[in-house]
Amino acid sequence: MNIENLQFVSKERIFMNEPVLVSIEIPENLQIINGKNIFKKDINKFIIPSSITKLDDWCFSYCSSLKSINIPSSICEIGTCCFYECSSLTTINIPSSITSIGKDCFYECSSLTSMNIENLQFVSKERIFMNEPVLISCEISYNLQIINGKNIFKKDINEFIIPSSITKLGYRCFSKCSTLKSINIPSSITKLGDECFSECTSLTSINIPSSISEIGDWCFYECYSLTTINIPSSISEIGTCCFYECSSLKSINIPSSITSFGNYCFYGCGCEEELKKNKTIPRKCFDKRY
């Protein structure tokens, strides 16, 4: 393989110096790149040049020996699963230039102990929330003790105030916040992402303002304590497994604006028998998943 623009070599990848940092899988038998032997040793440190503007999906995934990395201010986006299973990564900085962090970005970064986030807004027990137009949550590893130079105690989050600058609650934003009891969604929000409140087992009440046009799949999955919810007429679709196993849900209104119901969306709801009387709701909504 001859790459004239070769910049970096890691154990399993070639990183090319483009505006987007691209990783190319190296086949197991490859030994020569541009006339030089490589030994495919584990990469434990990586310097990202300032010409790079994006770290693409899975860019450093499975770099199990990567211990630290400095992200330059030229980077504006970190892709999905970018540092997935970087199990030796201990420290990382996220500059204020970052406007988007992909889902599962730091999944299974089990050694991460220090994280500097220049645009840090909120810290909860299990997440860092960044105050962008989309409220982004980053999973916090069990070992993480330092964020932005300050100790955190990872106390349970039971209440959360969403600023009016936020327009979307992203994928798994509050998922598994098991002590979250109530939350007020401001009228600036237009979408609740997939699994947004899934497994919020202590959540008892929530308001959905008329500004919301979309409720994602699995949004309130296994919210066992949720007792009542009001769905505004701005909603036209209820996602798959949206209220699955909401066993305490005794009351839910179904406005005529809803024209699409996802599979299994009302299975195990406390008001399931009452909902079955509504002939506009397909029977598939009450089926058990699998």
PDB file of N, CA and C in Angstrom, residues 114-148:
ATOM      1  N   SER A 114      -9.643  11.542  34.383  1.00  0.00           N
ATOM      2  CA  SER A 114      -9.624  12.997  34.303  1.00  0.00           C
ATOM      3  C   SER A 114     -10.134  13.451  32.942  1.00  0.00           C
ATOM      4  N   MET A 115     -11.046  14.400  32.977  1.00  0.00           N
ATOM      5  CA  MET A 115     -11.611  14.923  31.737  1.00  0.00           C
ATOM      6  C   MET A 115     -11.758  16.435  31.869  1.00  0.00           C
ATOM      7  N   ASN A 116     -11.188  17.148  30.932  1.00  0.00           N
ATOM      8  CA  ASN A 116     -11.316  18.601  30.926  1.00  0.00           C
ATOM      9  C   ASN A 116     -12.265  19.014  29.816  1.00  0.00           C
ATOM     10  N   ILE A 117     -13.370  19.645  30.192  1.00  0.00           N
ATOM     11  CA  ILE A 117     -14.362  20.087  29.207  1.00  0.00           C
ATOM     12  C   ILE A 117     -14.532  21.587  29.353  1.00  0.00           C
ATOM     13  N   GLU A 118     -14.047  22.317  28.359  1.00  0.00           N
ATOM     14  CA  GLU A 118     -14.069  23.778  28.450  1.00  0.00           C
ATOM     15  C   GLU A 118     -15.484  24.330  28.374  1.00  0.00           C
ATOM     16  N   ASN A 119     -16.390  23.562  27.753  1.00  0.00           N
ATOM     17  CA  ASN A 119     -17.770  24.019  27.626  1.00  0.00           C
ATOM     18  C   ASN A 119     -18.688  23.314  28.618  1.00  0.00           C
ATOM     19  N   LEU A 120     -18.116  22.865  29.739  1.00  0.00           N
ATOM     20  CA  LEU A 120     -18.875  22.124  30.735  1.00  0.00           C
ATOM     21  C   LEU A 120     -20.032  22.954  31.290  1.00  0.00           C
ATOM     22  N   GLN A 121     -21.216  22.346  31.373  1.00  0.00           N
ATOM     23  CA  GLN A 121     -22.365  23.035  31.935  1.00  0.00           C
ATOM     24  C   GLN A 121     -22.960  22.286  33.122  1.00  0.00           C
ATOM     25  N   PHE A 122     -23.142  20.977  32.980  1.00  0.00           N
ATOM     26  CA  PHE A 122     -23.829  20.228  34.018  1.00  0.00           C
ATOM     27  C   PHE A 122     -23.093  18.919  34.295  1.00  0.00           C
ATOM     28  N   VAL A 123     -23.108  18.497  35.532  1.00  0.00           N
ATOM     29  CA  VAL A 123     -22.572  17.199  35.908  1.00  0.00           C
ATOM     30  C   VAL A 123     -23.618  16.474  36.734  1.00  0.00           C
ATOM     31  N   SER A 124     -23.906  15.223  36.391  1.00  0.00           N
ATOM     32  CA  SER A 124     -24.785  14.402  37.199  1.00  0.00           C
ATOM     33  C   SER A 124     -24.000  13.184  37.647  1.00  0.00           C
ATOM     34  N   LYS A 125     -24.665  12.219  38.241  1.00  0.00           N
ATOM     35  CA  LYS A 125     -23.977  11.029  38.747  1.00  0.00           C
ATOM     36  C   LYS A 125     -23.264  10.282  37.627  1.00  0.00           C
ATOM     37  N   GLU A 126     -23.917  10.144  36.504  1.00  0.00           N
ATOM     38  CA  GLU A 126     -23.406   9.269  35.459  1.00  0.00           C
ATOM     39  C   GLU A 126     -23.052   9.998  34.170  1.00  0.00           C
ATOM     40  N   ARG A 127     -23.233  11.322  34.125  1.00  0.00           N
ATOM     41  CA  ARG A 127     -23.120  12.018  32.851  1.00  0.00           C
ATOM     42  C   ARG A 127     -22.509  13.403  32.977  1.00  0.00           C
ATOM     43  N   ILE A 128     -22.011  13.866  31.862  1.00  0.00           N
ATOM     44  CA  ILE A 128     -21.693  15.272  31.673  1.00  0.00           C
ATOM     45  C   ILE A 128     -22.693  15.783  30.648  1.00  0.00           C
ATOM     46  N   PHE A 129     -23.363  16.882  30.955  1.00  0.00           N
ATOM     47  CA  PHE A 129     -24.285  17.484  30.005  1.00  0.00           C
ATOM     48  C   PHE A 129     -23.665  18.742  29.436  1.00  0.00           C
ATOM     49  N   MET A 130     -23.637  18.845  28.124  1.00  0.00           N
ATOM     50  CA  MET A 130     -23.078  20.022  27.464  1.00  0.00           C
ATOM     51  C   MET A 130     -24.199  20.880  26.903  1.00  0.00           C
ATOM     52  N   ASN A 131     -24.111  22.165  27.160  1.00  0.00           N
ATOM     53  CA  ASN A 131     -25.194  23.094  26.840  1.00  0.00           C
ATOM     54  C   ASN A 131     -25.092  23.596  25.409  1.00  0.00           C
ATOM     55  N   GLU A 132     -25.494  22.749  24.484  1.00  0.00           N
ATOM     56  CA  GLU A 132     -25.573  23.105  23.069  1.00  0.00           C
ATOM     57  C   GLU A 132     -27.047  23.195  22.704  1.00  0.00           C
ATOM     58  N   PRO A 133     -27.368  23.563  21.458  1.00  0.00           N
ATOM     59  CA  PRO A 133     -28.781  23.509  21.051  1.00  0.00           C
ATOM     60  C   PRO A 133     -29.395  22.128  21.280  1.00  0.00           C
ATOM     61  N   VAL A 134     -28.545  21.097  21.199  1.00  0.00           N
ATOM     62  CA  VAL A 134     -28.962  19.755  21.583  1.00  0.00           C
ATOM     63  C   VAL A 134     -28.284  19.435  22.910  1.00  0.00           C
ATOM     64  N   LEU A 135     -29.068  19.045  23.901  1.00  0.00           N
ATOM     65  CA  LEU A 135     -28.488  18.697  25.192  1.00  0.00           C
ATOM     66  C   LEU A 135     -27.804  17.342  25.055  1.00  0.00           C
ATOM     67  N   ILE A 136     -26.487  17.352  25.144  1.00  0.00           N
ATOM     68  CA  ILE A 136     -25.682  16.156  24.909  1.00  0.00           C
ATOM     69  C   ILE A 136     -25.270  15.570  26.248  1.00  0.00           C
ATOM     70  N   SER A 137     -25.371  14.275  26.373  1.00  0.00           N
ATOM     71  CA  SER A 137     -24.867  13.624  27.581  1.00  0.00           C
ATOM     72  C   SER A 137     -23.718  12.709  27.238  1.00  0.00           C
ATOM     73  N   CYS A 138     -22.650  12.790  28.015  1.00  0.00           N
ATOM     74  CA  CYS A 138     -21.498  11.907  27.867  1.00  0.00           C
ATOM     75  C   CYS A 138     -21.477  10.992  29.081  1.00  0.00           C
ATOM     76  N   GLU A 139     -21.375   9.702  28.846  1.00  0.00           N
ATOM     77  CA  GLU A 139     -21.273   8.760  29.951  1.00  0.00           C
ATOM     78  C   GLU A 139     -19.991   9.030  30.736  1.00  0.00           C
ATOM     79  N   ILE A 140     -20.091   8.995  32.045  1.00  0.00           N
ATOM     80  CA  ILE A 140     -18.938   9.166  32.918  1.00  0.00           C
ATOM     81  C   ILE A 140     -18.500   7.782  33.397  1.00  0.00           C
ATOM     82  N   SER A 141     -17.236   7.474  33.232  1.00  0.00           N
ATOM     83  CA  SER A 141     -16.760   6.170  33.690  1.00  0.00           C
ATOM     84  C   SER A 141     -16.807   6.114  35.216  1.00  0.00           C
ATOM     85  N   TYR A 142     -16.864   4.909  35.728  1.00  0.00           N
ATOM     86  CA  TYR A 142     -16.975   4.711  37.173  1.00  0.00           C
ATOM     87  C   TYR A 142     -15.808   5.340  37.925  1.00  0.00           C
ATOM     88  N   ASN A 143     -14.644   5.350  37.293  1.00  0.00           N
ATOM     89  CA  ASN A 143     -13.433   5.825  37.965  1.00  0.00           C
ATOM     90  C   ASN A 143     -13.231   7.332  37.891  1.00  0.00           C
ATOM     91  N   LEU A 144     -14.020   8.021  37.084  1.00  0.00           N
ATOM     92  CA  LEU A 144     -13.763   9.436  36.864  1.00  0.00           C
ATOM     93  C   LEU A 144     -13.940  10.247  38.147  1.00  0.00           C
ATOM     94  N   GLN A 145     -12.922  10.999  38.497  1.00  0.00           N
ATOM     95  CA  GLN A 145     -12.953  11.811  39.714  1.00  0.00           C
ATOM     96  C   GLN A 145     -12.770  13.298  39.428  1.00  0.00           C
ATOM     97  N   ILE A 146     -12.125  13.633  38.348  1.00  0.00           N
ATOM     98  CA  ILE A 146     -11.813  15.033  38.047  1.00  0.00           C
ATOM     99  C   ILE A 146     -12.478  15.438  36.737  1.00  0.00           C
ATOM    100  N   ILE A 147     -13.223  16.509  36.782  1.00  0.00           N
ATOM    101  CA  ILE A 147     -13.768  17.102  35.564  1.00  0.00           C
ATOM    102  C   ILE A 147     -13.458  18.593  35.597  1.00  0.00           C
ATOM    103  N   ASN A 148     -12.763  19.047  34.553  1.00  0.00           N
ATOM    104  CA  ASN A 148     -12.431  20.463  34.443  1.00  0.00           C
ATOM    105  C   ASN A 148     -11.693  20.971  35.680  1.00  0.00           C
TER     106      ASN A 148
END
